Backbone as a chain_set.jsonl record, in Angstrom:
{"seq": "XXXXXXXXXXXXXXXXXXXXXXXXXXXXXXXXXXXXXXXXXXXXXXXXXXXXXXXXXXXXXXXXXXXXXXXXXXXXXXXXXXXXXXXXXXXXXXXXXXXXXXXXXXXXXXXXXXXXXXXXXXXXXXXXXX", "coords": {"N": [[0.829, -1.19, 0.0], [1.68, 1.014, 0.797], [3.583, 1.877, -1.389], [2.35, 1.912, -3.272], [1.572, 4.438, -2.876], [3.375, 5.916, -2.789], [4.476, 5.59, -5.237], [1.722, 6.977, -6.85], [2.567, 9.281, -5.867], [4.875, 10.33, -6.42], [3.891, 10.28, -9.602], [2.282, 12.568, -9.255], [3.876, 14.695, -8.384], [6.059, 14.695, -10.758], [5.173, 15.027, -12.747], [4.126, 17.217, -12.674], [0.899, 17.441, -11.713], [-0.613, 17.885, -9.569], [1.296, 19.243, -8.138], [2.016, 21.735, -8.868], [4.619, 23.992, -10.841], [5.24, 27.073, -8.901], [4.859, 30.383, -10.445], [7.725, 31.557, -11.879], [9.599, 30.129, -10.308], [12.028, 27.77, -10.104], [11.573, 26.266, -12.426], [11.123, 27.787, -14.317], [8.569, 29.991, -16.136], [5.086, 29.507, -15.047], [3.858, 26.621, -15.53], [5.784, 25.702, -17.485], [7.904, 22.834, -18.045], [10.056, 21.882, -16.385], [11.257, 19.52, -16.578], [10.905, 18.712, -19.151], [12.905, 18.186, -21.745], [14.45, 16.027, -20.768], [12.253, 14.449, -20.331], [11.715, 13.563, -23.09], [14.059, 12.787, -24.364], [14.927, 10.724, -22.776], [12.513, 9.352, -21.807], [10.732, 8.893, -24.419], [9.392, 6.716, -25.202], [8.138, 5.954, -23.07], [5.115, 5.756, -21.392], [2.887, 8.557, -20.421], [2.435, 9.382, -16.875], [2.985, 7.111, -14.427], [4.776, 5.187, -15.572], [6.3, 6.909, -17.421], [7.35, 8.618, -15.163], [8.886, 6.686, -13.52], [10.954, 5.853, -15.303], [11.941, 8.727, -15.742], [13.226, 8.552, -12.792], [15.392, 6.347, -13.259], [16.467, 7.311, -14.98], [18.257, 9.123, -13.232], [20.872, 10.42, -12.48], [21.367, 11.366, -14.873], [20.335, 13.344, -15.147], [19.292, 17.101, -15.737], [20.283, 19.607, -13.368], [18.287, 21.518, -13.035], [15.704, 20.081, -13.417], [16.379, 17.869, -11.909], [16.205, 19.473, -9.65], [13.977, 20.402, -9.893], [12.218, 17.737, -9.311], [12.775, 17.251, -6.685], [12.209, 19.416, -5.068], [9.357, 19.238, -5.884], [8.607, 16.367, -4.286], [9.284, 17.032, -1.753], [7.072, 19.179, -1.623], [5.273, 17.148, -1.572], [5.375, 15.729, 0.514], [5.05, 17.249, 2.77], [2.39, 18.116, 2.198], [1.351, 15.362, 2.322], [1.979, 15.13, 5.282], [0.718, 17.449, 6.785], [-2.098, 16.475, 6.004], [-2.962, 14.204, 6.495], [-4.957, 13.108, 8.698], [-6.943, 14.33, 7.816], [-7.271, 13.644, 5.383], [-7.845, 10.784, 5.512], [-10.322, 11.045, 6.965], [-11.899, 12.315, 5.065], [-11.302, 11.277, 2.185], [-10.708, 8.431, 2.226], [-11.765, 6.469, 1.082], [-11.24, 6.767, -1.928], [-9.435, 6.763, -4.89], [-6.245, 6.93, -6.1], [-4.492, 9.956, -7.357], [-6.212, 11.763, -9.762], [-8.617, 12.282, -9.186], [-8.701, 11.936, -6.217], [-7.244, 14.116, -5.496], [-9.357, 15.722, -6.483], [-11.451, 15.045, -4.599], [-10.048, 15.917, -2.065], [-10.314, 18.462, -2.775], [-13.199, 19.21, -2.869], [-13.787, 18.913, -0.18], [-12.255, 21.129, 0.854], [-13.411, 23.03, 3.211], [-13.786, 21.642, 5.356], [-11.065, 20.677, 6.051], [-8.457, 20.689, 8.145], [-6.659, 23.49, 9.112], [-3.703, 23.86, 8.846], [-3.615, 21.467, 6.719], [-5.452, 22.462, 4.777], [-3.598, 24.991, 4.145], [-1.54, 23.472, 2.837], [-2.712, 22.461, 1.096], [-2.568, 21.962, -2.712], [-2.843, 24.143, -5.28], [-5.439, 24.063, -7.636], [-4.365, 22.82, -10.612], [-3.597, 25.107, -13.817], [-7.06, 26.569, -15.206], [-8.701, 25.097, -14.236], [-9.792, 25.322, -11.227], [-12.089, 25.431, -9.215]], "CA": [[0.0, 0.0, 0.0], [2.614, 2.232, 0.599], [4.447, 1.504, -2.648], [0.972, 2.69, -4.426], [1.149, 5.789, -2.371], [4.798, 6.866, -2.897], [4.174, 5.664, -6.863], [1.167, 7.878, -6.986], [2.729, 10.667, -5.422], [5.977, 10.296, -7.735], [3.513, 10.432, -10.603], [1.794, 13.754, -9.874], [5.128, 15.468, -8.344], [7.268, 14.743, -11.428], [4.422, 15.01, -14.007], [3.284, 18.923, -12.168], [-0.427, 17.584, -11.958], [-0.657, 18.148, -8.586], [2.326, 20.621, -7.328], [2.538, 23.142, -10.527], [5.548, 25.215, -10.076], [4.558, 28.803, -9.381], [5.139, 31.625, -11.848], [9.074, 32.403, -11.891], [10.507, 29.427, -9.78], [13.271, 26.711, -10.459], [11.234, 25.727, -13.561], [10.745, 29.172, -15.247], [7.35, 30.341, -16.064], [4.499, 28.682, -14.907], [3.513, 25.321, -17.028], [6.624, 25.039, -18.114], [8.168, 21.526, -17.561], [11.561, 21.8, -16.455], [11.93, 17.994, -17.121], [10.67, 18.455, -20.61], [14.296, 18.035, -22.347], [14.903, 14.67, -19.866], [11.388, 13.311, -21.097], [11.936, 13.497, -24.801], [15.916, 12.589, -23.987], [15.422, 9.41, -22.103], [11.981, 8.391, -21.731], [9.61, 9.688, -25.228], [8.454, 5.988, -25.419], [7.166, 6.057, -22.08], [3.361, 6.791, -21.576], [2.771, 9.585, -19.093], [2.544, 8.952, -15.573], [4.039, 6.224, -13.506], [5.593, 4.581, -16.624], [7.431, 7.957, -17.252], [8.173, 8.675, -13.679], [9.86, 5.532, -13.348], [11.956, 6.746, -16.465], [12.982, 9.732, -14.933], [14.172, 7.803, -11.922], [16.142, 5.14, -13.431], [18.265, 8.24, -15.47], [18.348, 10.508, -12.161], [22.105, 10.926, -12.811], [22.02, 12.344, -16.158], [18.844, 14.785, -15.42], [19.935, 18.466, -15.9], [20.297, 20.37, -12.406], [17.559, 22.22, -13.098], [15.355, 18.743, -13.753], [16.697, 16.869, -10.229], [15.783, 20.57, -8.321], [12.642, 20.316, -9.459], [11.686, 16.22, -8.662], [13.263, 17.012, -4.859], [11.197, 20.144, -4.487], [7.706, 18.801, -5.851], [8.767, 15.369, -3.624], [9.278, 17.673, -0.425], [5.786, 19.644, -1.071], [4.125, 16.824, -1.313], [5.535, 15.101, 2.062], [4.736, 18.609, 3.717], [0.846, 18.028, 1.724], [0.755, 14.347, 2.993], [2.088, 14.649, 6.15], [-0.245, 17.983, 6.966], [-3.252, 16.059, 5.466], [-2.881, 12.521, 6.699], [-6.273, 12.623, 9.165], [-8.138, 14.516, 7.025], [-7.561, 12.522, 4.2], [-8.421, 9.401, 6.268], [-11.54, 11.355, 7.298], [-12.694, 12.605, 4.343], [-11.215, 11.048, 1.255], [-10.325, 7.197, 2.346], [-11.72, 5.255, -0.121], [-10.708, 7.304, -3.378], [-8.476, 6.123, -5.308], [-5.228, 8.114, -5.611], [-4.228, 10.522, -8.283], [-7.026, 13.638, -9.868], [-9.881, 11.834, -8.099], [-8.173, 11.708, -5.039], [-6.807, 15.532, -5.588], [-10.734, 16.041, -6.196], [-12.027, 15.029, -2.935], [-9.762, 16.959, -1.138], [-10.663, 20.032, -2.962], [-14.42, 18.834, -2.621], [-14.125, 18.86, 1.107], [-11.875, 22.009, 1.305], [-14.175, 23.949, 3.768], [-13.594, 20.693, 5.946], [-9.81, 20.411, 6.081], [-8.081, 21.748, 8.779], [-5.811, 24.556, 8.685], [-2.23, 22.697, 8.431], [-3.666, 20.442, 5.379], [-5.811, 23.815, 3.943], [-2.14, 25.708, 3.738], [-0.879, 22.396, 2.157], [-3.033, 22.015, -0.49], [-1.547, 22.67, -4.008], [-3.601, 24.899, -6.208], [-6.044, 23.672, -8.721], [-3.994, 23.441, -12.206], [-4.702, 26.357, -14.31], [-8.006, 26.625, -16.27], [-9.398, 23.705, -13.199], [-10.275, 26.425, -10.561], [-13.056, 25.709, -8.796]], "C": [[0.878, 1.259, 0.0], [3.823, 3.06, -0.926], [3.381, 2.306, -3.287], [1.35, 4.153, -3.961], [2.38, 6.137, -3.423], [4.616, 6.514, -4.835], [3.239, 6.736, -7.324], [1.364, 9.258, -7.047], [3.828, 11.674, -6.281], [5.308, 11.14, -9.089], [3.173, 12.08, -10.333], [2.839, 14.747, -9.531], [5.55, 16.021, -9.89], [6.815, 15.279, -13.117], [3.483, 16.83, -14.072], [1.568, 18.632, -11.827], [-0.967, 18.093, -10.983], [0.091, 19.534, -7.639], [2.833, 21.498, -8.514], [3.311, 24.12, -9.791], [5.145, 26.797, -10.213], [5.12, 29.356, -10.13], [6.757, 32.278, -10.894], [9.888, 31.121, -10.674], [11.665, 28.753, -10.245], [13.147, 26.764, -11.95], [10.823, 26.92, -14.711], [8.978, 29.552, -15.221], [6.095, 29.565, -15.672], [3.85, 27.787, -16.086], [4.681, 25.314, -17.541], [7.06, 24.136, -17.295], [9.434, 21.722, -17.658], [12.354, 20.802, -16.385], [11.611, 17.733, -18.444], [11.462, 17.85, -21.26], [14.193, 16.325, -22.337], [13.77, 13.697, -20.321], [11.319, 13.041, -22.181], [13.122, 12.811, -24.859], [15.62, 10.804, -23.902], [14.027, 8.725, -22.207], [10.265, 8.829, -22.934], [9.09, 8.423, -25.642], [7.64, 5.2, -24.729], [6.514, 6.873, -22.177], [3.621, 7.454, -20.247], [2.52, 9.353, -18.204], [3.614, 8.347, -14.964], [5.1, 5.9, -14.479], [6.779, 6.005, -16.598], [8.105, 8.598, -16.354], [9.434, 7.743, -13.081], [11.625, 5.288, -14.295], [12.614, 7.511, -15.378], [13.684, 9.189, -13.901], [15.231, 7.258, -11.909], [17.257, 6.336, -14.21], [18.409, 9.553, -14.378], [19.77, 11.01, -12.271], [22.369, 11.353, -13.669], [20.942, 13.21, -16.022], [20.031, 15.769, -15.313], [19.537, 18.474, -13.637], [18.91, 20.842, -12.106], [16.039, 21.047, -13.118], [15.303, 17.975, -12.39], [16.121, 17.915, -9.185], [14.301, 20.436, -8.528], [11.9, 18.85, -9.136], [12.049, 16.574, -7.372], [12.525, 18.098, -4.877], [10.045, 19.591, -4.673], [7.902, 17.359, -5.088], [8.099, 16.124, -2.051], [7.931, 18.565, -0.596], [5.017, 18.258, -0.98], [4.249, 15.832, -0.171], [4.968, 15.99, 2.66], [2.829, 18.516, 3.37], [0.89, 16.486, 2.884], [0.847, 14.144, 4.536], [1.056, 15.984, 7.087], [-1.84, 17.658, 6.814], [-3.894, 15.005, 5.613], [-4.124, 12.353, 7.325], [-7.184, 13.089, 8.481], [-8.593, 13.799, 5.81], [-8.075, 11.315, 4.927], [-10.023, 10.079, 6.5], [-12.381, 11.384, 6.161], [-12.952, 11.803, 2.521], [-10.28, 9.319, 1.052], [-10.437, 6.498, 1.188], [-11.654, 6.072, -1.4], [-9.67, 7.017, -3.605], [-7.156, 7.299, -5.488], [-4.898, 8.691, -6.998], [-5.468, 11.397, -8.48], [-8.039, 13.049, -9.171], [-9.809, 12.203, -7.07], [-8.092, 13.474, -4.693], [-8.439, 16.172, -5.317], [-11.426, 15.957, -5.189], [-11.162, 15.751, -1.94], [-9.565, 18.282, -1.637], [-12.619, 20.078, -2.345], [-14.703, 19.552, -0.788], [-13.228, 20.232, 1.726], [-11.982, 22.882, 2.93], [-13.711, 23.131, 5.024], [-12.602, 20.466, 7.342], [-9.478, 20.905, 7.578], [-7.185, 22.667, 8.461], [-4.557, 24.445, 8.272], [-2.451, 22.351, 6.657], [-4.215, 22.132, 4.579], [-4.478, 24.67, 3.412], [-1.282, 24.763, 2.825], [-1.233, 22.053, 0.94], [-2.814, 22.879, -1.808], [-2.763, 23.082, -4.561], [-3.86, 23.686, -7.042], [-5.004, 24.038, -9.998], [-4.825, 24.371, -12.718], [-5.688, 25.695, -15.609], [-9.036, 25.018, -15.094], [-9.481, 24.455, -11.963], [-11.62, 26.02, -10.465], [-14.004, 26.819, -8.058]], "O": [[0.742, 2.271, -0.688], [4.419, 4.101, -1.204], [3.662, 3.382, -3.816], [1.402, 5.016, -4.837], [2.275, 6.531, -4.585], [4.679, 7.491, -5.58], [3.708, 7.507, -8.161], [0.834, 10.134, -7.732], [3.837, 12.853, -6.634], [5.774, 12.166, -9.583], [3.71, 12.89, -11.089], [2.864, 15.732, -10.269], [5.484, 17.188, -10.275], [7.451, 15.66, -14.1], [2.732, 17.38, -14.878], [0.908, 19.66, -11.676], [-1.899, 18.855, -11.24], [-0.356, 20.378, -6.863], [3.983, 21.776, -8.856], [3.08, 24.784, -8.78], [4.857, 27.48, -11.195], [6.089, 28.789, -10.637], [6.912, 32.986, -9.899], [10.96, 31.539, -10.236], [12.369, 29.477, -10.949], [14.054, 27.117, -12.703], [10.271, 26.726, -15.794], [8.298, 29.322, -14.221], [6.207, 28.521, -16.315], [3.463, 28.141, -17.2], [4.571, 24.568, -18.514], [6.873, 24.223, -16.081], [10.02, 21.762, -18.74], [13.574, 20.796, -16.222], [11.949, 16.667, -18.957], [11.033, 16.748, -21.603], [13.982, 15.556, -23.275], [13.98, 12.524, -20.63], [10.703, 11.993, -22.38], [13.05, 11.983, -25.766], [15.975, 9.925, -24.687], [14.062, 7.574, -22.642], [9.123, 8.995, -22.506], [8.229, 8.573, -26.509], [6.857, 4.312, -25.067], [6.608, 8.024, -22.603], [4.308, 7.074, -19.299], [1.81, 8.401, -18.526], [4.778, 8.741, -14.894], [6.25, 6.285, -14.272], [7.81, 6.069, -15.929], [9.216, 9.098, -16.532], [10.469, 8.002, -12.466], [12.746, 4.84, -14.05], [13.426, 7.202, -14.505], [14.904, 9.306, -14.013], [16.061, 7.378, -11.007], [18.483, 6.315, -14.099], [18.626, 10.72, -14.705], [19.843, 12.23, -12.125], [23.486, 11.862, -13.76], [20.676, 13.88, -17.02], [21.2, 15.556, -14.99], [18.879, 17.716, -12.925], [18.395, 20.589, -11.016], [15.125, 21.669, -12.576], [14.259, 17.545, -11.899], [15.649, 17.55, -8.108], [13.493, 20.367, -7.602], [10.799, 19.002, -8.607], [11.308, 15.908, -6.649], [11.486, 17.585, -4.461], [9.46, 19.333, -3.621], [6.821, 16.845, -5.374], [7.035, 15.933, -1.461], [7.503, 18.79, 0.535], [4.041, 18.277, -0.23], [3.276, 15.128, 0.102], [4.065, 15.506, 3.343], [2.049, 18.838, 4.266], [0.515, 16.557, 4.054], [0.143, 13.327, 5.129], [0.586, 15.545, 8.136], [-2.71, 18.354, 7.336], [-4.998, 14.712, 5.153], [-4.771, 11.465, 6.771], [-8.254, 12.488, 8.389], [-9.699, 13.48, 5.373], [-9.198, 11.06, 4.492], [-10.93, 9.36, 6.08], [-13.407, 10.707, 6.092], [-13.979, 11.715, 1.848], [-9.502, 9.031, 0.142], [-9.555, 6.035, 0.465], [-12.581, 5.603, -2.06], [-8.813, 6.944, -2.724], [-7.229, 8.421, -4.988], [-5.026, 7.875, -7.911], [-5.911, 11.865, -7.431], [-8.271, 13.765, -8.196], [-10.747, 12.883, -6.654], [-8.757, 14.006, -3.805], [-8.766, 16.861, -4.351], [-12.095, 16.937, -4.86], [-11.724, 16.179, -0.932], [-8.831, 19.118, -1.11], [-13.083, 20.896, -1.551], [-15.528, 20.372, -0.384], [-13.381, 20.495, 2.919], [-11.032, 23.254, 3.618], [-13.195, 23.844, 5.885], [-12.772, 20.27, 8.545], [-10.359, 21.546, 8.151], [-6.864, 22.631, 7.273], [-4.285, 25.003, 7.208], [-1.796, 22.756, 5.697], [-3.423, 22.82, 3.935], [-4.429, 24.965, 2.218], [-0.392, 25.243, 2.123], [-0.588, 21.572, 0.008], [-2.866, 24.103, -1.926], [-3.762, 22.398, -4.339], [-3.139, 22.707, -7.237], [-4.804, 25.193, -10.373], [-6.011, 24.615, -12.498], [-5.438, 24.877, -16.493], [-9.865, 24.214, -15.521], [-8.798, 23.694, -11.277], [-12.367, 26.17, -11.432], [-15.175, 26.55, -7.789]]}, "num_chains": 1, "name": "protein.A"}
């Protein structure tokens, strides 16, 4: 079970679905993919998600700088999300499965949350603004 998690969590880290880098960080403007290069490079006949997460992993020594800063920052928000969020998610969003569903019920229940997990949770991707 834990393997699912930390796979899940991999996926929306490394893939932005979940922790989109804000406007002007590591990764330049917002929406841009500052592993773009590294996914075309190493893994363009892996399908998106886990499959390509697992990519990026396996060439973590040839990613750019810029590529490895951003997998260890979107890693570390989303320990700081899961480990702020852990009872509420048990409370509110147990049985959902993990990935945008999952993301969905704990926007769903926002109002809910407590204040810890509420400060934790990553913005709606743009143009998905509820």
């Amino acid at each position: 079970m834990k393997k699912l998690i930390l796979y899940s969590a991999l996926a929306f880290t490394l893939t932005g679905t979940a922790f989109a880098q804000p406007s002007g960080g590591h990764g330049g403007p917002q929406g841009e993919d500052p592993c773009k290069t590294e996914r075309q490079t190493y893994c363009k006949d892996s399908r998106p998600g886990h499959e390509t997460d697992r990519c990026l992993k396996e060439y973590m020594s040839k990613l750019s700088e810029t590529c490895k800063n951003h997998i260890n920052e979107m890693l570390s928000r989303f320990e700081k999300f899961r480990s702020a969020c852990a009872s509420d998610d048990e409370k509110y969003c147990k049985n959902v499965d993990r990935g945008p569903a999952h993301m969905k019920c704990m926007r769903e229940n926002e109002s809910k949350l407590s204040a810890a997990c509420k400060a934790a949770l990553p913005p709606p991707p743009p143009g998905n603004r509820m």
